[in-house]
Coordinates of C-alpha atoms in Angstrom, one line a residue:
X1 CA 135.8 63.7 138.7
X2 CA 135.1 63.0 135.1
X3 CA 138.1 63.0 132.6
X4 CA 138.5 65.9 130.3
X5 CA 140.2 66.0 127.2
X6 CA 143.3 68.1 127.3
X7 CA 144.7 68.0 123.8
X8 CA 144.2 65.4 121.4
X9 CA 147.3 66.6 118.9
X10 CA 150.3 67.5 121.0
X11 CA 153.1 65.3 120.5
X12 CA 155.4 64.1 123.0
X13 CA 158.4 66.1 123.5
X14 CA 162.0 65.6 124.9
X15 CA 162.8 68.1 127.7
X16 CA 164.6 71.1 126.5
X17 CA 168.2 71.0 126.3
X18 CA 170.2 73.1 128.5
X19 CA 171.7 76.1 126.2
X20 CA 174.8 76.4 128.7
X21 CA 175.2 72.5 127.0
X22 CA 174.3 73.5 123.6
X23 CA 176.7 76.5 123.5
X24 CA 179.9 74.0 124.4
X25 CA 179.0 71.6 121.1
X26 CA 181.5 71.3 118.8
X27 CA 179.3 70.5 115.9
X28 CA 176.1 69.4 114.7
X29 CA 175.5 66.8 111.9
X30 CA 171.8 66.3 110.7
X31 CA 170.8 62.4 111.5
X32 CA 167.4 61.2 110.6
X33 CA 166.1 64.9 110.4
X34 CA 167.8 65.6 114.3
X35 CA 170.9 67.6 114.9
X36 CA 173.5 64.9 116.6
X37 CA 176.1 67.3 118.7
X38 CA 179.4 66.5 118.5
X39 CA 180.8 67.3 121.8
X40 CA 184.1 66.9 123.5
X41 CA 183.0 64.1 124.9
X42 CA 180.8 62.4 123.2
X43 CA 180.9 59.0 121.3
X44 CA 184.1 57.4 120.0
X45 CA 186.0 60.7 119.2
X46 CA 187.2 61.5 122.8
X47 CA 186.7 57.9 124.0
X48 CA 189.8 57.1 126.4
X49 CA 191.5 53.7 124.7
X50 CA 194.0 51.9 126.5
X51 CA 196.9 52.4 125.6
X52 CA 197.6 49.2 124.3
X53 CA 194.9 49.2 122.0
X54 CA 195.4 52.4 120.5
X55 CA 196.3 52.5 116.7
X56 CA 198.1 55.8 116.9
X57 CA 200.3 54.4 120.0
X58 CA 200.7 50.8 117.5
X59 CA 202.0 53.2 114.7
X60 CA 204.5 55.3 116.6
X61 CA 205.7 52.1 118.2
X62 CA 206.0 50.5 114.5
X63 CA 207.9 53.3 113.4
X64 CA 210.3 53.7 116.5
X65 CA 211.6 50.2 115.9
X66 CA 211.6 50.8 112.0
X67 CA 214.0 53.8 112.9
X68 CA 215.7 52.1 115.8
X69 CA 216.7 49.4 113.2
X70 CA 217.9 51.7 110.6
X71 CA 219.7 53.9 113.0
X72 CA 221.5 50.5 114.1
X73 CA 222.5 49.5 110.6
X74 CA 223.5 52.6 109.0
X75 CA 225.2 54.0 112.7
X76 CA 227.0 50.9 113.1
X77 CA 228.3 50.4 109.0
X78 CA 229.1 54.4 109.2
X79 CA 231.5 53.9 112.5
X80 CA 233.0 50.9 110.9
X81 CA 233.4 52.3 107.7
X82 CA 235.2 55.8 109.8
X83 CA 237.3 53.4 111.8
X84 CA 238.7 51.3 108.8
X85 CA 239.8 54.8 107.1
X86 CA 240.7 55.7 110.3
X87 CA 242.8 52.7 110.9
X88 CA 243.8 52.9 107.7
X89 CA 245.3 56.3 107.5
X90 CA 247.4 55.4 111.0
X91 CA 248.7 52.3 109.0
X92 CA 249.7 54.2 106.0
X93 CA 251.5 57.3 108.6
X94 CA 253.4 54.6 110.9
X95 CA 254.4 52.7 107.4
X96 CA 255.4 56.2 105.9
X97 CA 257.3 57.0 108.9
X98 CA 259.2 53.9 109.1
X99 CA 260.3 54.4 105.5
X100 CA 261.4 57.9 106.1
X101 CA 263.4 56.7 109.4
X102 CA 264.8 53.3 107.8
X103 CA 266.0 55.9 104.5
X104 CA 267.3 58.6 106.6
X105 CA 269.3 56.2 109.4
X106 CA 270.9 54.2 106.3
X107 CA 271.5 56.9 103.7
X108 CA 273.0 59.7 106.3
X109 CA 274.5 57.0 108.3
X110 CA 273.8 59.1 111.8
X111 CA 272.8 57.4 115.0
X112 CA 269.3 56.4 116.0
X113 CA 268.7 59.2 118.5
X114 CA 269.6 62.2 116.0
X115 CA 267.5 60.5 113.3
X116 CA 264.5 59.5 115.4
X117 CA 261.6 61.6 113.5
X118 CA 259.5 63.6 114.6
X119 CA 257.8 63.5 118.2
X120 CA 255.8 61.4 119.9
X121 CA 256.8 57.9 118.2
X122 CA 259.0 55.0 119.2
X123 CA 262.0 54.0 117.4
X124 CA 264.4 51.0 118.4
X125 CA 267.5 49.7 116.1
X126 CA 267.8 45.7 116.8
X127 CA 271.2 44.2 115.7
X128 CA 271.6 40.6 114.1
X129 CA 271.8 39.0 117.8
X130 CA 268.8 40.3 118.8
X131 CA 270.0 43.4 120.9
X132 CA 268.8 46.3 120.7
X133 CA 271.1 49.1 119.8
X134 CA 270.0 51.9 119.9
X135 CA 266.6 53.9 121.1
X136 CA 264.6 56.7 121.1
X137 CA 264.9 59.0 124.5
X138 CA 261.4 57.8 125.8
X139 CA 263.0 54.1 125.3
X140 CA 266.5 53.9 126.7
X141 CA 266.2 51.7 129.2
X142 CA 266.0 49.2 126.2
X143 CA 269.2 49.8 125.1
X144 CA 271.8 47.2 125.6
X145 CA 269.2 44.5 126.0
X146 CA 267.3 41.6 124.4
X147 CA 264.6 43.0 122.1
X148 CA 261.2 42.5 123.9
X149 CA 258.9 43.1 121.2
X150 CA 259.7 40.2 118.8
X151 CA 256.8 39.6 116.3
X152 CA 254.0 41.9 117.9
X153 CA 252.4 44.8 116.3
X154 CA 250.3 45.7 119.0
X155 CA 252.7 46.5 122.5
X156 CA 252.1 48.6 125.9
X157 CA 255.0 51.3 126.6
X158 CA 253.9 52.9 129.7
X159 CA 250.4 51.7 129.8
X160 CA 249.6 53.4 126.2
X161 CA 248.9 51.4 123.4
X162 CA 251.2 51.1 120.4
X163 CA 251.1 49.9 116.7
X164 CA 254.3 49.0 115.7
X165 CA 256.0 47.8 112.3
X166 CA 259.8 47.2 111.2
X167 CA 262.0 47.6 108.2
X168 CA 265.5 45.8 107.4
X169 CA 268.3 48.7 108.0
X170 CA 271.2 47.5 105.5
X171 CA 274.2 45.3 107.3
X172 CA 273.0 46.7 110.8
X173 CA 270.3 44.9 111.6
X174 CA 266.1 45.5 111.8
X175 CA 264.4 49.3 112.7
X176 CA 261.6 49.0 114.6
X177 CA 259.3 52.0 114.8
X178 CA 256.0 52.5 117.0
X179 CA 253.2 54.9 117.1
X180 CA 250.7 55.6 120.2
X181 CA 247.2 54.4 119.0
X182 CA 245.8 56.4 121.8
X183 CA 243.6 59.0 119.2
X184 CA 242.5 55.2 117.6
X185 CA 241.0 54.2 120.9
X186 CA 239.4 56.9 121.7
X187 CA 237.5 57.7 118.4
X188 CA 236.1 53.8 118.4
X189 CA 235.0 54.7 122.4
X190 CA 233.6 58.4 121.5
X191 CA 231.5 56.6 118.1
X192 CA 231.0 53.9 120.6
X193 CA 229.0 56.6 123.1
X194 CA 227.6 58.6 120.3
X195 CA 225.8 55.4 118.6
X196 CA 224.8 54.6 122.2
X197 CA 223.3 58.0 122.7
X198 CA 221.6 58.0 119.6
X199 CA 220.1 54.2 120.1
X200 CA 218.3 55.8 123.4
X201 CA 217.6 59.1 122.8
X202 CA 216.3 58.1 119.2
X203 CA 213.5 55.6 120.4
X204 CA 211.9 58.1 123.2
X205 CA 211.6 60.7 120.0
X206 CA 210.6 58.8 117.6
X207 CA 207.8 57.8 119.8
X208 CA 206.8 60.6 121.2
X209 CA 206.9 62.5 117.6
X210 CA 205.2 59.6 116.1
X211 CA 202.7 60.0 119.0
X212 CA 202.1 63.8 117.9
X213 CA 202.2 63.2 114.4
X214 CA 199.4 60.2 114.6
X215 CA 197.0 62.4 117.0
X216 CA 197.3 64.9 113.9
X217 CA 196.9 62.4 111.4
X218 CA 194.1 60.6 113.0
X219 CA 191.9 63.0 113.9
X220 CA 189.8 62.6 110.8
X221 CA 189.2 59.1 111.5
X222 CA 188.2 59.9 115.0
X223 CA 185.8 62.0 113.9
X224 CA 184.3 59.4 111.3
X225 CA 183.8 57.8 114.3
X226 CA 182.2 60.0 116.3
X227 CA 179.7 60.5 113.1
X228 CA 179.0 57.2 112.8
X229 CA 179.1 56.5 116.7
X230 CA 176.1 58.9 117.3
X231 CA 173.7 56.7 114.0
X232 CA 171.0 55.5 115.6
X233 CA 169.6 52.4 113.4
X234 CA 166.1 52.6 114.6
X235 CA 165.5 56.2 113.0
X236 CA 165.9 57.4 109.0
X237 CA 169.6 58.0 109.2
X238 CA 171.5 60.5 106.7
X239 CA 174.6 60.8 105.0
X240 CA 177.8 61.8 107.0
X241 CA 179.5 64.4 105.5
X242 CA 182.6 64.0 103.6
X243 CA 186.2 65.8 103.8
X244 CA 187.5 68.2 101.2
X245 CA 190.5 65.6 100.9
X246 CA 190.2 62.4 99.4
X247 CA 192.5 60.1 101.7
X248 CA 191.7 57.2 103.3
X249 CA 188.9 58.8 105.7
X250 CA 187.2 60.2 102.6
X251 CA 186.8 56.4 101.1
X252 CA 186.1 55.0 104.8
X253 CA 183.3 57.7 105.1
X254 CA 182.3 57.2 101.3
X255 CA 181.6 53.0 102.5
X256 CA 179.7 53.7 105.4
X257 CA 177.6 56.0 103.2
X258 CA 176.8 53.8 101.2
X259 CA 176.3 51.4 103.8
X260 CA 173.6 53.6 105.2
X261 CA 172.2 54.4 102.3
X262 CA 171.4 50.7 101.9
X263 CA 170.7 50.6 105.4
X264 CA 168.5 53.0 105.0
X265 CA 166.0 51.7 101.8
X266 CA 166.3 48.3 103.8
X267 CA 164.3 49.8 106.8
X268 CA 161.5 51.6 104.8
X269 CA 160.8 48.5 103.2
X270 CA 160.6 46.7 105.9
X271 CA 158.7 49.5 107.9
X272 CA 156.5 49.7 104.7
X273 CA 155.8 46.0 105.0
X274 CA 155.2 45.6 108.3
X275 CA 152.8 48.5 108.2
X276 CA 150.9 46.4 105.5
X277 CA 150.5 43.5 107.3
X278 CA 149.7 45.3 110.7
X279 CA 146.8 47.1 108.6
X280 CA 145.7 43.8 107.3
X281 CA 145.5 42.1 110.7
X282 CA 144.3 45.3 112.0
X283 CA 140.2 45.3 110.6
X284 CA 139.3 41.9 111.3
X285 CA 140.6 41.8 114.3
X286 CA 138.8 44.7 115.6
X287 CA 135.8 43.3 114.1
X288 CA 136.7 40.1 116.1
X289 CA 137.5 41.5 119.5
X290 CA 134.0 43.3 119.1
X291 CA 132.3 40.3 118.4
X292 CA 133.9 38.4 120.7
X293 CA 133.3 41.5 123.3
X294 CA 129.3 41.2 122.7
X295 CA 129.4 37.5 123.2
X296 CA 131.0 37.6 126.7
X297 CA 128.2 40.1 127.5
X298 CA 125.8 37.4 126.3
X299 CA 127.2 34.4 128.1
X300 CA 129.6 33.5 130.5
X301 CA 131.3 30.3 128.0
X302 CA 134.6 29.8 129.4
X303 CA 135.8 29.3 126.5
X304 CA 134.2 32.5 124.6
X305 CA 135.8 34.6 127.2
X306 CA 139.1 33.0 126.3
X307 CA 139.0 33.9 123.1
X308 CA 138.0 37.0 123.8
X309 CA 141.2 37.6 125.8
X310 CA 143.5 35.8 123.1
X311 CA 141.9 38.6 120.7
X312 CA 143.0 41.5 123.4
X313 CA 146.8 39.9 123.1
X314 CA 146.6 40.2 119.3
X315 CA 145.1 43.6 119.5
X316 CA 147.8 44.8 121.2
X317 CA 150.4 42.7 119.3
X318 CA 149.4 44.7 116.6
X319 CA 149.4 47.5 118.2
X320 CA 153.2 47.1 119.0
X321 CA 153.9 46.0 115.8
X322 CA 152.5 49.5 114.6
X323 CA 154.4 51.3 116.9
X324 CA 157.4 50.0 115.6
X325 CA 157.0 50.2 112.3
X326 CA 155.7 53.9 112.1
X327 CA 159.1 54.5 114.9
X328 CA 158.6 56.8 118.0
X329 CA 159.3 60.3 116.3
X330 CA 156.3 59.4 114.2
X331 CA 153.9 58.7 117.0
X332 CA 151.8 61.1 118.1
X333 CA 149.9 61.4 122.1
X334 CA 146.6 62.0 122.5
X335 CA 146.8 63.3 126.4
X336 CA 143.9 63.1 128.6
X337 CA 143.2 63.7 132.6
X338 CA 141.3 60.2 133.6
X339 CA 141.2 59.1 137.1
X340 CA 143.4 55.8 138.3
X341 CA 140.5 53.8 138.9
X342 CA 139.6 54.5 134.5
X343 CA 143.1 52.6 134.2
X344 CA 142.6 50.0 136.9
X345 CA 139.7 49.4 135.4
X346 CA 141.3 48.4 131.9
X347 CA 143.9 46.8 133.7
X348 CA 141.8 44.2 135.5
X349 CA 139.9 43.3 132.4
X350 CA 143.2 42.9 130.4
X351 CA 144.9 41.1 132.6
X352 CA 143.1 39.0 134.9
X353 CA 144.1 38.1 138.3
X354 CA 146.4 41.0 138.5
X355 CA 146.7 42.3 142.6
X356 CA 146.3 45.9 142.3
X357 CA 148.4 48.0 145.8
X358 CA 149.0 51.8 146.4
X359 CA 146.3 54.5 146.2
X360 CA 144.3 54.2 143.0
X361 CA 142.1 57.5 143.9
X362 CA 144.1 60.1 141.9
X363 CA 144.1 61.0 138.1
X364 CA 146.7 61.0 135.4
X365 CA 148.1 63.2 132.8
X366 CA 148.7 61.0 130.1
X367 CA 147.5 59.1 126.6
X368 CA 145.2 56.5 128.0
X369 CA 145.7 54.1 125.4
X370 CA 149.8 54.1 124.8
X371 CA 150.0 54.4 129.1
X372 CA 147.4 51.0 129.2
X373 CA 149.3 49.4 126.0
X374 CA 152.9 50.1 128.3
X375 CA 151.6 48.6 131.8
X376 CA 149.6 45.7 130.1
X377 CA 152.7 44.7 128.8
X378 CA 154.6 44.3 131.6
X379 CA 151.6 43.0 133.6
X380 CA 151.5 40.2 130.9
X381 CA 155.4 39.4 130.7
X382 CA 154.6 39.3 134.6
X383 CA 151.7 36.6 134.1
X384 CA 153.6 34.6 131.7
X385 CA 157.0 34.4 133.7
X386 CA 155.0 34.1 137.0
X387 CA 152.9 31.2 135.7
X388 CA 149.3 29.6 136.7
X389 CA 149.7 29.8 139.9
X390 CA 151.7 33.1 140.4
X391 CA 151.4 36.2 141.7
X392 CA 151.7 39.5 139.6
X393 CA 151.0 42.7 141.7
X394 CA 151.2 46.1 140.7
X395 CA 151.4 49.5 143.0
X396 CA 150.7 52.4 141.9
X397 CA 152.7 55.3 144.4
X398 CA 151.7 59.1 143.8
X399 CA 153.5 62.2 144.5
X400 CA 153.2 65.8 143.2
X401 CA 156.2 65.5 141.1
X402 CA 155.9 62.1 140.2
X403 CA 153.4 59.0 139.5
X404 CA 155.1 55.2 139.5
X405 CA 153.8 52.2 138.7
X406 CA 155.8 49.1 140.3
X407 CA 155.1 45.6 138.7
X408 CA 156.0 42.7 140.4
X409 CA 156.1 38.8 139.8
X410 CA 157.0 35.7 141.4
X411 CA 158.7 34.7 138.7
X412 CA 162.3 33.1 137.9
X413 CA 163.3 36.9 137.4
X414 CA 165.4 38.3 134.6
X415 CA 167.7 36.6 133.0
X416 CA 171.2 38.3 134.2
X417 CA 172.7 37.5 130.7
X418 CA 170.8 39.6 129.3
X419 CA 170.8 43.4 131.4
X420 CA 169.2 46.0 130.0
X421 CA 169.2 44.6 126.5
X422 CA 165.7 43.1 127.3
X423 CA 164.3 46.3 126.3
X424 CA 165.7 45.9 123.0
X425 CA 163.1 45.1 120.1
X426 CA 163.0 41.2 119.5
X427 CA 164.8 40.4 123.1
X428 CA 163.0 38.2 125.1
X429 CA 163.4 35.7 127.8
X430 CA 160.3 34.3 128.3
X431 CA 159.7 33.0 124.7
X432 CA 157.2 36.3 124.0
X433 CA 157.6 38.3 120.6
X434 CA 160.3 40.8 122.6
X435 CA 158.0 43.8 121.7
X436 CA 156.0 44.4 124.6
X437 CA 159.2 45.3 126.7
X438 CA 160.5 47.6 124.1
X439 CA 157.5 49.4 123.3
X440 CA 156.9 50.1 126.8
X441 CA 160.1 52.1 127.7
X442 CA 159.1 54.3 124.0
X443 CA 155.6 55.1 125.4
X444 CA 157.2 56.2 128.9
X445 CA 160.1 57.9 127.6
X446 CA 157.2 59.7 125.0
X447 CA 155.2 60.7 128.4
X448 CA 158.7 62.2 129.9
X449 CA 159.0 59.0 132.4
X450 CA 161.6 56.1 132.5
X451 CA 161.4 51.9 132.9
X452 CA 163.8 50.3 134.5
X453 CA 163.7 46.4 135.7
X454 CA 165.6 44.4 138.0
X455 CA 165.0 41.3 139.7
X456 CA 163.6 41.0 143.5
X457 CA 166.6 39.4 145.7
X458 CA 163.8 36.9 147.2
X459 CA 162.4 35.9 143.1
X460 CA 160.4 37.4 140.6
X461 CA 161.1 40.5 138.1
X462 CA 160.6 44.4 139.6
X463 CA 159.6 46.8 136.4
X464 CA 159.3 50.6 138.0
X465 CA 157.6 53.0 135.3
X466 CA 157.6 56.7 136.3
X467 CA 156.1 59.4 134.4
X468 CA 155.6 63.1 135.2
X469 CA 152.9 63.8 138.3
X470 CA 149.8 65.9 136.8
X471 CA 150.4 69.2 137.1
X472 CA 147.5 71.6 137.6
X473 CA 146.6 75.4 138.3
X474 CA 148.9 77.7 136.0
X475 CA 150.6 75.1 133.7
X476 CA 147.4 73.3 132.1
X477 CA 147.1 76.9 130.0
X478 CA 150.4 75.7 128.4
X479 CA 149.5 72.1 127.8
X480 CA 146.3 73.7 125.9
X481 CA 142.6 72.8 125.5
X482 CA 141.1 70.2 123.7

């Protein structure tokens, strides 16, 4: 069947989003000339953090024990400072009372239990042996006995607590008068329980308002996040957009503007410069890999066919080096139907030695150039991990959705260290330029496929490209004529 030419100007596209997904976005900031959504789940902003390394749960904590301090130091000084008045007024009424009792008992000169104040205090009238004399009702049992309160203020009178004091009573002898401190203890025990209460209850609400407040207060940061989460360095990238209010997120936003900005000027240049030198390198060695081409048609010098392959590695060097500098979205396909064996063919003569399985009697959908650049690659990082004397074999499996090329090697395998961060530009672990990995996944993401690697349990690396099956019949009037 002889190739056709489908379209030599259609670019490769993503597939189209889903617009049940698009109508749940949140938002859409312009990156790099592409709408980034911001979803509910996307990037940083809804990202679960432990809770141990969340800032708003490190700043409710900070302010709980902030509060939990101050509540301890001002509750506690404010019950002492109550409790001393407290105290205070109780010494000043049994004092008062005392004086009232000792004036009243000597300057009417009536007995104790007619003179005995008012209710609900203790009075006692010891004589110069130490007897007591006289006593209030609650206290008669006293009477006609040894006093049994000598020099103590604080006494038990059935089992409640009283404050005492005494006062010299002319030529009979010493008053003693006593008041229940009952009201005392229980106002230290009821502050007691209310600073308690307050020391637990405060804590849990501080906390959990703190938590509240901090969500609110944090959300523009967790959006700056999400903004900058969703830059992708390898395309132009724009400005994120700035809050009406100029707090702390306005300056942090304002930085990583800038940042990108710089970020930004950095890459054209170095895009602009690498383009330069690709362009340079580009003409002569064209003109070389033609010269070299017409010489191995000439003569079979070992050493002239060498060189004619070392000049294919620095053609497509360049090639990647291209690629990268003009960046994916700039890239344009050129698709074209070619049979298998058109590719096999280029294959073999690239990469010598290579053992070709599967059924190479179909025909592809694809650019023929960018789909040899992506499995020469990987049939070469296969050769030079494989070695000499190893084995690099690719299969080539077809099915009418699909079309998958599996490279394998009897290599070391991948390094394990490094995942799937050996597709990255620059990454390699073979001592290569790191290109040729990452410029392979771009041209089979650009044809709607995918490249994954692993490495075989027995040895060796496993690279799997898949792009889209060719489909004929009704859908080649939308891919267009060439």
């Amino acid at each position: 069947m002889t190739p056709r030419p489908v379209s030599s100007s259609l670019s490769s596209s993503a597939p189209a989003s889903d617009p049940a997904r698009s109508s749940q976005m949140a938002g859409v900031v312009q990156l790099g000339g592409r709408g980034v959504p911001i979803t509910p789940g996307a990037g940083l902003y809804t990202a679960r953090v432990a809770w141990r390394h969340s800032l708003r749960f490190r700043l409710a904590l900070v302010y709980t024990l902030v509060a939990l301090a101050l509540i301890s130091v001002i509750g506690l000084g404010v019950i002492t400072l109550l409790l001393r008045q407290m105290d205070a007024q109780f010494d000043a009424r049994l004092n008062e009372r005392a004086d009232t009792l000792a004036e009243a008992y000597v300057g009417s000169r009536q007995t104790l239990g007619k003179a005995s104040g008012p209710a609900g205090g203790y009075t006692m009238l010891i004589g110069q042996d130490g007897q007591v004399i006289a006593a209030s009702p609650s206290l008669r049992d006293y009477e006609k006995s040894p006093f049994p309160f000598e020099n103590q203020e604080q006494v038990n009178i059935q089992d409640t607590p009283v404050r005492a004091v005494t006062r010299k009573v002319g030529d009979f002898g010493t008053l003693w008068v006593g008041l229940p401190t009952d009201a005392l203890v229980d106002a230290r025990v009821s502050a007691g329980r209310a600073l308690a209460l307050a020391l637990l209850v405060t804590p849990v609400l501080m906390l959990l308002i703190g938590l509240w407040v901090g969500r609110r207060a944090l959300t523009g940061l967790g959006r700056a996040a999400a903004l900058a989460d969703q830059i992708d360095p390898t395309h132009s990238v724009a400005t994120l957009p700035l809050p009406a209010r100029e707090d702390e997120v306005h300056r942090l936003l304002t930085a990583i503007n800038r940042l990108l900005v710089r970020i930004d000027a950095g890459q054209a240049r170095e895009k602009q410069l690498l383009g330069q030198i690709v362009h340079e390198l580009g003409a002569p060695l064209t003109v070389l890999r033609a010269s070299l081409a017409r010489a191995t048609e000439r003569t079979a010098d070992p050493e002239v066919v060498r060189a004619a392959l070392v000049a294919d590695e620095l053609t497509f060097t360049t090639q990647d080096l291209m690629q990268l500098a003009r960046g994916q979205l700039e890239l344009k396909l050129a698709w074209h139907f070619i049979p298998s064996r058109t590719l096999q063919g280029r294959l073999d003569r690239l990469v010598p030695g290579t053992v070709f399985e599967g059924d190479w009697t179909g025909s592809l959908l694809c650019d023929p150039d960018r789909l040899t650049q992506a499995i020469r690659n990987l049939l070469a990082n296969g050769r030079r991990a494989a070695g000499p004397e190893g084995r690099v074999v690719i299969t080539l499996t077809e099915t009418p959705e699909t079309i998958t090329f599996r490279v394998c090697d009897t290599g070391p395998g991948l390094p394990a260290e490094l995942g799937d961060q050996i597709f990255e530009p620059f990454v390699s672990g073979s001592g290569s330029s790191g290109l040729g990995l990452s410029v392979s996944r771009q041209i089979a993401l650009m044809h709607g496929g995918t490249l994954t690697a692993s490495t075989q349990r027995a040895s060796g690396a496993e690279f799997v490209l898949t792009i889209p099956g060719a489909a004929l019949g009704d859908d080649e009037d939308e891919v267009g004529e060439g």
